[in-house]
Amino acid sequence: MFGQQNLSTRRILLAWLLVTPVVLWRLLTSVYPFLRTFYISFFDNSPVRRTFDFVGLDNYMALTRDANVDATLTFTLFFTVSSVALQVVLGLAIAELLNQRFKMRNFTRAVNLLPWAMAPIVIATAARWIFHQDYGLINDIIWRLSGERPLWLVNFTTARFAVTITDVWKNTAFLAVIFLSGLQGIPLELYEAAKIDGADGARSYWYITLPLLMPLIISMIIFTAIFRVLTFEIVYALTNGGPGTATSLLSYLVYLEGFRVLNFGYASAIAMLLFFIVLIVGVLGYGFLRRAWERL
Amino acid sequence: MNMQLISKRRFQTSLFYLAVILFLIVVLLPIYYIFLTAFAPSGKLFTVPLTYVPRSLATARFQDIFGALPIARYMLNSTLLATFSTILALTVSLLAAYAIARLNFPGANMVMIGLLASSMLPGTATVIPLFQMYQTLKLMDTLHGLLILYGSALLPITTWVLVSFLRQVPVEIEDAAKVDGASFFQLLWRIVLPVIRPGVATMFLINFIIGWNEFFTPLIFARGAGVKVITMALSEAQVIGARSEFDVSWGNMSAVAILTTIPVFIITLIFQRQIVEGITSGVFK
């Protein structure tokens, strides 16, 4: 009895010893800096002006008056909704494509992974060249088809679409891989039973595939939406948030305010706003997910 | 035979292949275009309409960027950071994952959820205090300073995936080894590691790619040429030989893009299966 207890204490000690490096590493490089960001957001903190003065809620009040923040939130909403919607629909379609039996299937599946493997900054930088008005790939195709050469990165609306298209090109592969794996998990008997009942391809997709994939689709919507809100590289390298502030995102705003203007206090307040948006998306999404599971 | 049915099926098949071809074009054409730009002879870069099948290729741009920038050093730094952050993260994650999956201790779930929650904290919401810490601790512009941050980003998902791999493996072999009197590290090294090697290999590949592609962290924490990485050369290559602020060398940029992309493409094409398994095991299990 005594020996047993001793063993279990030793086991627990060993367990905590084993998780300590990971926990400590994350505490020091993620949790503590995050709490510190929250703290700094109540200060006027600038390395240039050498200030560290408590200002209460001033930084947060400034957020509500800042036109850049308004524009950024507008684009965040546009970008998140349009990019997630496109990625989910295209991801489902590509997964269906890759799930069929055909020649070159392995090759096509490998090609699908290429955009996922490329660095976001490479794609964002190259996209500026691909969207180039005179010599870019996209305008060459559009010009051959219609004789027009749209000014992608100069106009508000087209610049927004350029950011979304670039993001969708890079990240849909990831969703396609996940959805493909979901499709492979659906038992074939279900489709055979449906076939006997006379359901064609479209019907069995609507009544069997989609409902069974729904929890996965919803959790991927949450996951994808959170990462859209956090997007940095595409805006940094493709548009610099422009024209004006048409394609500015919060991460980019934190970078500008923190490391160009060197206004740490205000940048921290923007970072907290970013965190709250991520939190809201996560909590709302989790609610939807639970309801989807209950319905299944 | 019902001719109508056959022609309908034929129509569906050609529609399907049309979709496959369209998909391949959408993915591959931009990549091909970057390749074309990088190797285009200098007079052939700006043409209207574009020439999709080049008559000749030139490697002058690669000589230019290797001459003007310490590209070899950047690539070495990228390799070192991606490799060692991956090894470090895998080592400590394996220890934690073993404790969580096998030792059944109070707080195991809390650690798992805490890791997941901490991975939701945006990098931009931690970067300012980290910047200040790094200045105080003299970690700015050091490879080990970067290594700490690269590794940190990999920990939550790596631990999660390794836990899920461990939970699929029966415990009995380990129990037998314990009875034989194996020490803890012998057990981990000789019994556990070989069994979950596929999981470790998968996470090695994915983490290496993530580390190689990293940009935001070095942008803030690596400012000296000695510690810069290859992803930072994209913007530097654009201004080589620039005559004005608006003069962007797309050819040089594309050459760096090719250099940055080739290693991850090779890994992805060789280890396609393992990578897909890694991506999905993070989500499903």
XYZ file of C-alpha atoms in Angstrom:
581
model
C 0.000 0.000 0.000
C 2.705 2.430 0.980
C 4.907 1.326 -1.919
C 2.028 1.747 -4.365
C 1.476 5.333 -3.262
C 5.165 6.040 -3.530
C 5.212 4.737 -7.079
C 2.302 6.933 -8.080
C 3.933 10.020 -6.562
C 7.091 9.204 -8.483
C 5.075 8.798 -11.669
C 3.407 12.174 -11.217
C 6.735 13.830 -10.473
C 8.264 12.258 -13.572
C 5.281 13.380 -15.666
C 5.625 16.993 -14.564
C 9.365 16.848 -15.093
C 8.713 15.686 -18.686
C 6.157 18.377 -19.538
C 8.115 21.183 -17.872
C 10.340 22.090 -20.882
C 7.350 22.493 -23.221
C 5.246 24.335 -20.647
C 8.057 26.644 -19.569
C 9.080 27.358 -23.180
C 5.506 28.355 -24.089
C 5.008 30.346 -20.879
C 8.108 32.441 -21.480
C 7.722 33.012 -25.233
C 3.956 33.181 -25.578
C 1.842 33.484 -22.425
C 4.005 35.946 -20.525
C 4.602 38.230 -23.555
C 0.867 38.180 -24.240
C 0.034 39.284 -20.672
C 2.746 41.895 -20.967
C 1.144 43.200 -24.190
C -2.102 43.620 -22.251
C -0.161 45.537 -19.565
C 1.670 47.795 -22.044
C -1.621 48.643 -23.750
C -2.419 50.879 -20.741
C 0.815 52.845 -21.144
C 2.221 55.502 -23.412
C 5.306 53.494 -24.269
C 7.684 54.681 -26.976
C 11.400 53.887 -27.291
C 11.837 57.043 -29.386
C 10.265 59.462 -26.927
C 11.605 57.301 -24.052
C 8.232 57.212 -22.344
C 6.556 54.643 -20.123
C 3.620 56.530 -18.603
C 0.370 55.047 -17.411
C -2.482 56.482 -19.482
C -5.401 54.253 -18.463
C -7.762 53.580 -21.335
C -6.373 56.334 -23.592
C -4.942 53.899 -26.156
C -8.283 52.106 -26.377
C -10.154 55.416 -26.725
C -7.748 56.346 -29.521
C -8.632 53.070 -31.280
C -12.270 54.148 -31.563
C -11.280 57.427 -33.225
C -8.643 55.997 -35.566
C -9.803 55.961 -39.215
C -7.083 53.393 -40.057
C -8.564 50.989 -37.537
C -12.020 51.480 -39.096
C -10.695 50.761 -42.574
C -8.744 47.781 -41.270
C -11.767 46.244 -39.584
C -13.821 46.717 -42.756
C -11.232 44.917 -44.845
C -10.722 42.229 -42.194
C -14.426 41.420 -42.457
C -14.414 41.464 -46.276
C -11.236 39.388 -46.496
C -12.224 36.816 -43.866
C -15.727 36.214 -45.232
C -14.773 36.111 -48.922
C -11.598 34.105 -48.477
C -13.118 31.530 -46.112
C -16.205 31.091 -48.324
C -14.091 30.583 -51.453
C -11.637 28.275 -49.720
C -14.356 26.046 -48.269
C -16.303 25.736 -51.548
C -13.188 25.222 -53.688
C -11.631 22.962 -51.045
C -14.691 20.689 -51.128
C -14.655 20.646 -54.941
C -10.935 19.851 -55.147
C -11.287 17.137 -52.486
C -14.078 15.553 -54.568
C -11.836 15.770 -57.649
C -8.867 14.177 -55.885
C -11.081 11.444 -54.443
C -12.010 10.089 -57.917
C -10.030 7.349 -59.605
C -8.181 8.644 -62.669
C -4.838 8.591 -64.419
C -2.383 11.088 -62.913
C -4.269 11.157 -59.624
C -1.089 10.904 -57.560
C 0.499 13.637 -59.639
C -2.545 15.875 -59.188
C -2.536 15.253 -55.436
C 1.148 16.203 -55.266
C 0.540 19.365 -57.307
C -2.218 20.314 -54.880
C 0.335 20.411 -52.056
C 2.747 22.784 -53.817
C 1.056 26.092 -52.864
C 0.776 24.819 -49.279
C 4.537 24.152 -49.157
C 5.564 27.559 -50.556
C 6.462 30.348 -48.138
C 3.647 32.914 -47.749
C 6.157 35.727 -48.300
C 7.300 34.188 -51.612
C 3.730 33.954 -52.855
C 2.881 37.463 -51.660
C 5.952 39.003 -53.284
C 5.535 37.042 -56.505
C 1.840 37.976 -56.589
C 2.835 41.623 -57.033
C 4.575 40.607 -60.240
C 1.730 38.316 -61.313
C -0.788 41.159 -60.824
C 1.521 43.652 -62.627
C -0.513 45.857 -64.935
C 1.558 45.502 -68.125
C 3.698 42.389 -67.764
C 1.840 40.295 -65.190
C 0.503 36.828 -65.901
C -3.081 37.600 -64.908
C -3.421 40.693 -67.054
C -1.849 38.865 -69.982
C -4.631 36.280 -69.818
C -7.360 38.891 -69.274
C -5.973 40.979 -72.119
C -5.968 38.011 -74.505
C -9.576 37.283 -73.592
C -11.017 40.792 -73.388
C -8.427 43.363 -74.459
C -8.557 45.003 -71.014
C -5.736 45.479 -68.507
C -7.287 46.171 -65.085
C -5.210 48.154 -62.573
C -5.370 45.461 -59.900
C -3.393 47.069 -57.110
C -4.441 50.676 -57.736
C -8.207 50.381 -57.391
C -9.834 49.754 -54.013
C -12.053 46.859 -54.999
C -9.634 45.042 -57.293
C -6.797 45.352 -54.748
C -9.072 43.682 -52.193
C -9.838 40.897 -54.647
C -6.127 40.521 -55.449
C -5.358 39.902 -51.760
C -8.234 37.428 -51.479
C -7.301 35.561 -54.688
C -3.668 35.240 -53.579
C -4.727 33.938 -50.184
C -7.182 31.447 -51.706
C -4.539 30.203 -54.153
C -2.115 29.516 -51.344
C -4.368 28.058 -48.671
C -7.149 26.092 -50.380
C -4.781 23.120 -50.733
C -4.754 22.659 -46.967
C -8.546 22.490 -46.751
C -8.698 20.162 -49.772
C -6.340 17.733 -48.004
C -8.454 17.805 -44.836
C -11.763 17.409 -46.719
C -10.313 14.598 -48.840
C -9.409 12.760 -45.681
C -12.959 13.371 -44.415
C -14.427 11.981 -47.639
C -12.291 8.858 -47.339
C -13.717 8.304 -43.862
C -17.327 8.006 -45.090
C -18.305 4.324 -45.412
C -19.014 3.310 -49.030
C -22.040 1.221 -47.985
C -23.950 4.433 -47.367
C -23.571 5.420 -51.032
C -24.473 1.931 -52.239
C -27.624 1.982 -50.131
C -28.492 5.392 -51.552
C -27.927 4.121 -55.091
C -30.395 1.294 -54.516
C -32.865 3.887 -53.304
C -32.334 5.662 -56.631
C -30.330 8.676 -55.443
C -27.974 10.072 -58.106
C -24.556 11.670 -57.501
C -25.788 15.149 -56.664
C -28.477 13.895 -54.294
C -26.231 11.527 -52.392
C -23.688 14.348 -52.067
C -26.363 16.645 -50.627
C -27.990 14.088 -48.327
C -25.021 11.922 -47.270
C -21.661 13.590 -47.896
C -22.420 17.135 -46.771
C -24.239 16.315 -43.509
C -21.518 13.844 -42.493
C -18.774 16.346 -43.308
C -20.574 19.238 -41.605
C -18.786 19.148 -38.221
C -15.467 19.006 -40.076
C -16.517 21.851 -42.394
C -17.557 24.019 -39.453
C -14.378 23.390 -37.476
C -12.354 24.204 -40.608
C -14.361 27.416 -41.101
C -13.424 28.507 -37.557
C -9.793 27.534 -37.995
C -9.523 29.223 -41.413
C -11.353 32.342 -40.242
C -8.972 32.779 -37.280
C -5.960 32.526 -39.561
C -7.466 35.049 -42.015
C -7.776 37.571 -39.177
C -4.080 36.952 -38.357
C -2.812 37.242 -41.963
C 0.334 39.332 -42.315
C 2.643 38.452 -45.211
C 0.198 38.869 -48.107
C -0.689 42.397 -47.099
C 2.892 43.248 -46.153
C 4.396 42.256 -49.498
C 1.544 42.491 -52.005
C -0.236 45.754 -51.231
C 1.389 47.387 -48.162
C -2.187 47.719 -46.978
C -2.992 49.988 -49.911
C -4.237 51.709 -51.946
C -4.588 54.013 -48.945
C -5.796 51.661 -46.227
C -8.060 49.553 -48.469
C -6.314 46.249 -47.753
C -4.920 46.864 -44.273
C -5.186 44.020 -41.742
C -4.694 44.209 -37.960
C -1.391 42.283 -37.853
C -0.005 44.677 -40.432
C -1.282 47.658 -38.429
C 0.438 46.310 -35.287
C 3.652 45.948 -37.291
C 3.414 49.518 -38.673
C 2.510 51.110 -35.345
C 4.979 49.003 -33.354
C 8.022 48.779 -35.606
C 7.774 51.723 -38.018
C 6.147 54.401 -35.832
C 7.629 52.746 -32.690
C 4.519 53.393 -30.657
C 4.513 50.287 -28.451
C 1.610 51.288 -26.205
C -0.830 51.978 -29.011
C 0.391 48.986 -31.039
C -0.304 46.799 -27.993
C -3.871 48.094 -27.823
C -4.347 47.158 -31.507
C -2.872 43.724 -30.748
C -5.420 43.280 -27.944
C -8.224 44.210 -30.349
C -6.861 41.524 -32.687
C -6.869 39.030 -29.826
C -10.481 39.804 -28.914
C -11.614 39.336 -32.504
C -9.876 35.952 -32.639
C -11.488 35.054 -29.300
C -14.967 36.016 -30.536
C -14.548 34.023 -33.764
C -13.343 31.052 -31.722
C -16.163 31.171 -29.148
C -18.922 31.713 -31.745
C -17.472 28.952 -33.889
C -17.285 26.548 -30.970
C -20.997 27.131 -30.314
C -21.864 26.310 -33.943
C -19.659 23.239 -33.789
C -21.409 21.864 -30.707
C -24.806 22.351 -32.343
C -23.591 20.577 -35.493
C -22.363 17.606 -33.454
C -25.671 17.373 -31.590
C -27.571 17.300 -34.876
C -25.456 14.483 -36.261
C -26.360 -0.954 -75.372
C -28.030 2.264 -74.544
C -26.275 4.829 -76.733
C -27.691 7.735 -74.788
C -26.229 6.449 -71.534
C -22.808 5.918 -73.097
C -22.648 9.406 -74.573
C -23.811 10.870 -71.261
C -21.050 9.053 -69.418
C -18.510 10.150 -72.020
C -19.647 13.744 -71.575
C -19.250 13.472 -67.800
C -15.767 11.989 -68.149
C -14.568 14.763 -70.434
C -16.091 17.345 -68.110
C -14.200 15.726 -65.235
C -10.875 15.802 -67.078
C -11.533 19.409 -68.047
C -11.848 20.225 -64.334
C -8.608 18.365 -63.548
C -6.733 20.218 -66.301
C -8.139 23.571 -65.204
C -7.037 22.826 -61.624
C -3.516 21.871 -62.739
C -3.228 25.035 -64.844
C -4.399 27.317 -62.027
C -1.840 25.826 -59.621
C 1.104 25.310 -61.959
C 0.951 28.303 -64.306
C 1.878 30.963 -61.685
C 4.772 28.782 -60.493
C 5.913 28.301 -64.088
C 5.653 32.051 -64.642
C 8.007 32.753 -61.708
C 10.412 30.156 -63.097
C 10.200 31.781 -66.536
C 10.862 35.234 -65.071
C 13.887 34.023 -63.129
C 15.492 32.453 -66.197
C 14.402 34.934 -68.875
C 17.295 36.600 -70.754
C 17.370 40.238 -69.659
C 15.903 41.609 -72.900
C 13.013 39.132 -72.871
C 11.546 39.943 -69.454
C 9.108 42.682 -70.427
C 7.168 41.622 -73.497
C 3.567 42.191 -74.547
C 2.053 39.688 -75.053
C 3.970 37.286 -72.831
C 6.014 34.499 -74.373
C 5.127 31.280 -72.579
C 7.637 29.064 -74.389
C 11.048 30.705 -74.139
C 13.649 30.322 -76.923
C 16.547 30.561 -74.478
C 17.182 30.591 -70.747
C 19.765 32.638 -68.852
C 21.305 32.126 -65.431
C 22.782 35.633 -65.220
C 20.309 36.682 -62.520
C 21.463 33.932 -60.188
C 25.047 35.133 -60.633
C 23.859 38.688 -59.917
C 22.076 37.863 -56.668
C 24.850 35.601 -55.406
C 27.282 38.432 -56.178
C 25.284 41.200 -54.520
C 23.825 39.403 -51.481
C 25.204 36.787 -49.036
C 22.650 34.297 -50.382
C 24.677 31.240 -49.354
C 24.840 32.554 -45.791
C 21.062 33.241 -45.788
C 20.355 29.717 -47.005
C 22.696 28.256 -44.420
C 20.932 30.232 -41.667
C 17.528 29.069 -42.919
C 18.745 25.471 -42.946
C 20.281 25.705 -39.469
C 17.229 27.379 -37.928
C 14.713 25.058 -39.597
C 16.714 21.920 -38.708
C 17.590 22.698 -35.120
C 14.248 24.251 -34.174
C 12.638 21.072 -35.518
C 14.968 18.764 -33.574
C 14.610 20.743 -30.345
C 10.833 21.023 -30.633
C 10.472 17.323 -31.418
C 12.665 16.313 -28.474
C 10.835 18.296 -25.806
C 7.441 17.593 -27.406
C 8.139 13.866 -27.348
C 8.926 14.012 -23.624
C 5.719 15.934 -22.929
C 3.648 13.767 -25.257
C 4.885 10.616 -23.531
C 3.913 11.995 -20.133
C 0.480 13.054 -21.400
C -0.321 9.845 -23.287
C 1.148 7.316 -20.860
C 1.648 8.571 -17.320
C -1.959 9.497 -16.610
C -1.161 12.363 -14.257
C -3.532 15.013 -12.880
C -3.240 18.113 -15.068
C -2.473 16.254 -18.316
C -5.630 17.580 -19.946
C -4.909 21.057 -18.631
C -1.488 20.987 -20.292
C -3.028 19.888 -23.615
C -5.707 22.580 -23.558
C -3.224 25.191 -22.349
C -0.935 24.391 -25.285
C -3.815 24.656 -27.742
C -5.002 27.942 -26.228
C -1.491 29.406 -26.255
C -1.166 28.541 -29.949
C -4.214 30.734 -30.570
C -2.387 33.754 -29.144
C -1.433 35.682 -32.284
C 2.270 36.280 -32.872
C 1.508 39.952 -33.307
C 0.048 40.013 -29.780
C 3.329 38.820 -28.257
C 5.948 40.416 -30.495
C 6.371 43.790 -28.755
C 7.235 42.453 -25.261
C 9.427 39.775 -26.875
C 11.260 42.521 -28.774
C 11.861 44.397 -25.527
C 12.914 41.199 -23.719
C 15.302 40.309 -26.534
C 16.923 43.734 -26.386
C 17.401 43.501 -22.606
C 18.704 39.932 -22.756
C 20.968 40.692 -25.756
C 19.232 38.029 -27.834
C 18.582 40.291 -30.832
C 20.455 39.284 -33.968
C 21.518 35.930 -32.572
C 20.804 32.519 -34.056
C 20.049 31.001 -30.630
C 17.599 33.825 -29.934
C 15.816 33.062 -33.206
C 15.954 29.331 -32.430
C 13.993 29.870 -29.204
C 11.193 31.633 -31.104
C 11.175 29.266 -34.095
C 10.973 26.280 -31.732
C 8.281 27.836 -29.568
C 5.899 28.169 -32.511
C 6.214 24.446 -33.280
C 5.560 23.066 -29.785
C 1.743 23.012 -29.437
C 0.874 21.225 -32.677
C 3.885 18.880 -32.455
C 2.917 17.788 -28.951
C -0.699 17.273 -30.007
C 0.209 15.172 -33.023
C 2.710 13.036 -31.067
C 0.133 12.425 -28.334
C -2.332 11.241 -30.965
C 0.280 8.917 -32.497
C 1.210 7.522 -29.055
C -2.433 6.844 -28.189
C -2.777 4.640 -31.269
C 0.136 2.444 -30.198
C -0.515 -0.417 -27.720
C 1.137 -0.016 -24.304
C 1.915 -3.726 -23.866
C 5.379 -3.618 -25.490
C 6.395 -0.826 -23.149
C 5.110 -2.746 -20.122
C 7.172 -5.765 -21.156
C 10.280 -3.589 -21.441
C 9.555 -2.122 -18.004
C 9.355 -5.609 -16.505
C 12.736 -6.359 -18.103
C 14.097 -3.461 -16.078
C 14.754 -0.952 -18.859
C 15.517 2.559 -17.580
C 13.188 5.347 -18.578
C 15.387 6.771 -21.326
C 16.167 3.284 -22.657
C 12.430 2.711 -22.844
C 11.875 5.993 -24.684
C 14.807 5.558 -27.079
C 14.584 1.823 -27.825
C 10.874 1.068 -27.543
C 8.717 4.183 -27.901
C 10.668 6.065 -30.563
C 10.869 3.201 -33.108
C 7.131 2.580 -32.761
C 6.083 6.166 -33.407
C 8.831 6.867 -35.937
C 6.311 7.597 -38.717
C 4.772 10.338 -36.558
C 8.149 11.811 -35.674
C 9.300 11.720 -39.318
C 6.101 13.406 -40.470
C 6.400 16.186 -37.917
C 10.063 16.601 -38.807
C 9.168 17.274 -42.439
C 6.287 19.645 -41.685
C 8.219 21.554 -39.019
C 11.212 21.905 -41.303
C 9.012 23.425 -44.010
C 7.403 25.802 -41.481
C 10.835 26.866 -40.194
C 12.263 27.325 -43.681
C 9.274 29.493 -44.692
C 9.352 31.675 -41.560
C 9.349 35.406 -42.281
C 7.713 37.522 -39.559
C 10.044 36.393 -36.739
C 13.318 37.077 -38.604
C 11.863 40.357 -39.931
C 11.659 41.625 -36.342
C 14.508 39.765 -34.626
C 17.181 39.306 -37.329
C 18.576 42.531 -38.674
C 22.260 41.797 -39.221
C 23.429 40.055 -42.417
C 24.997 37.250 -40.336
C 21.643 36.020 -39.038
C 19.278 36.870 -41.903
C 17.393 34.099 -43.700
C 16.536 33.368 -47.317
C 12.942 34.631 -47.154
C 14.309 38.106 -46.366
C 16.335 38.135 -49.592
C 13.174 38.529 -51.706
C 12.848 42.231 -51.038
C 16.615 42.799 -50.962
C 17.048 41.217 -54.403
C 14.407 43.519 -55.895
C 16.560 46.601 -55.466
C 19.847 45.205 -56.830
C 20.904 47.567 -59.616
C 17.777 49.695 -59.129
C 17.952 53.140 -60.703
C 15.064 54.601 -58.733
C 12.697 53.902 -55.885
C 10.138 52.538 -58.346
C 12.609 50.385 -60.252
C 11.857 46.842 -59.112
C 13.875 43.928 -60.427
C 11.239 41.238 -60.856
C 13.821 38.922 -62.395
C 16.023 38.990 -59.282
C 12.995 38.604 -57.032
C 11.905 35.550 -59.035
C 15.392 34.026 -58.837
C 15.286 34.251 -55.019
C 11.732 32.889 -55.056
C 12.998 29.852 -56.985
C 15.888 29.327 -54.540
C 13.502 29.596 -51.581
C 10.968 27.241 -53.098
C 13.063 24.410 -54.561
C 14.011 22.787 -51.220
C 10.405 22.676 -49.959
C 9.161 21.384 -53.322
C 11.686 18.541 -53.261
C 10.635 17.577 -49.728
C 6.942 17.825 -50.577
C 7.159 15.778 -53.770
C 9.244 13.003 -52.191
C 7.288 12.767 -48.939
C 3.793 13.616 -50.168
C 2.141 10.757 -48.263
C 3.821 11.487 -44.927
C 2.994 15.187 -45.153
C -0.672 14.542 -45.874
C -0.779 12.146 -42.930
C 0.800 14.788 -40.698
C -1.636 17.507 -41.774
C -4.675 15.308 -41.240
C -3.544 13.713 -37.976
C -3.338 17.195 -36.451
C -7.015 17.689 -37.250
C -8.742 14.337 -36.849
C -7.199 12.633 -33.851
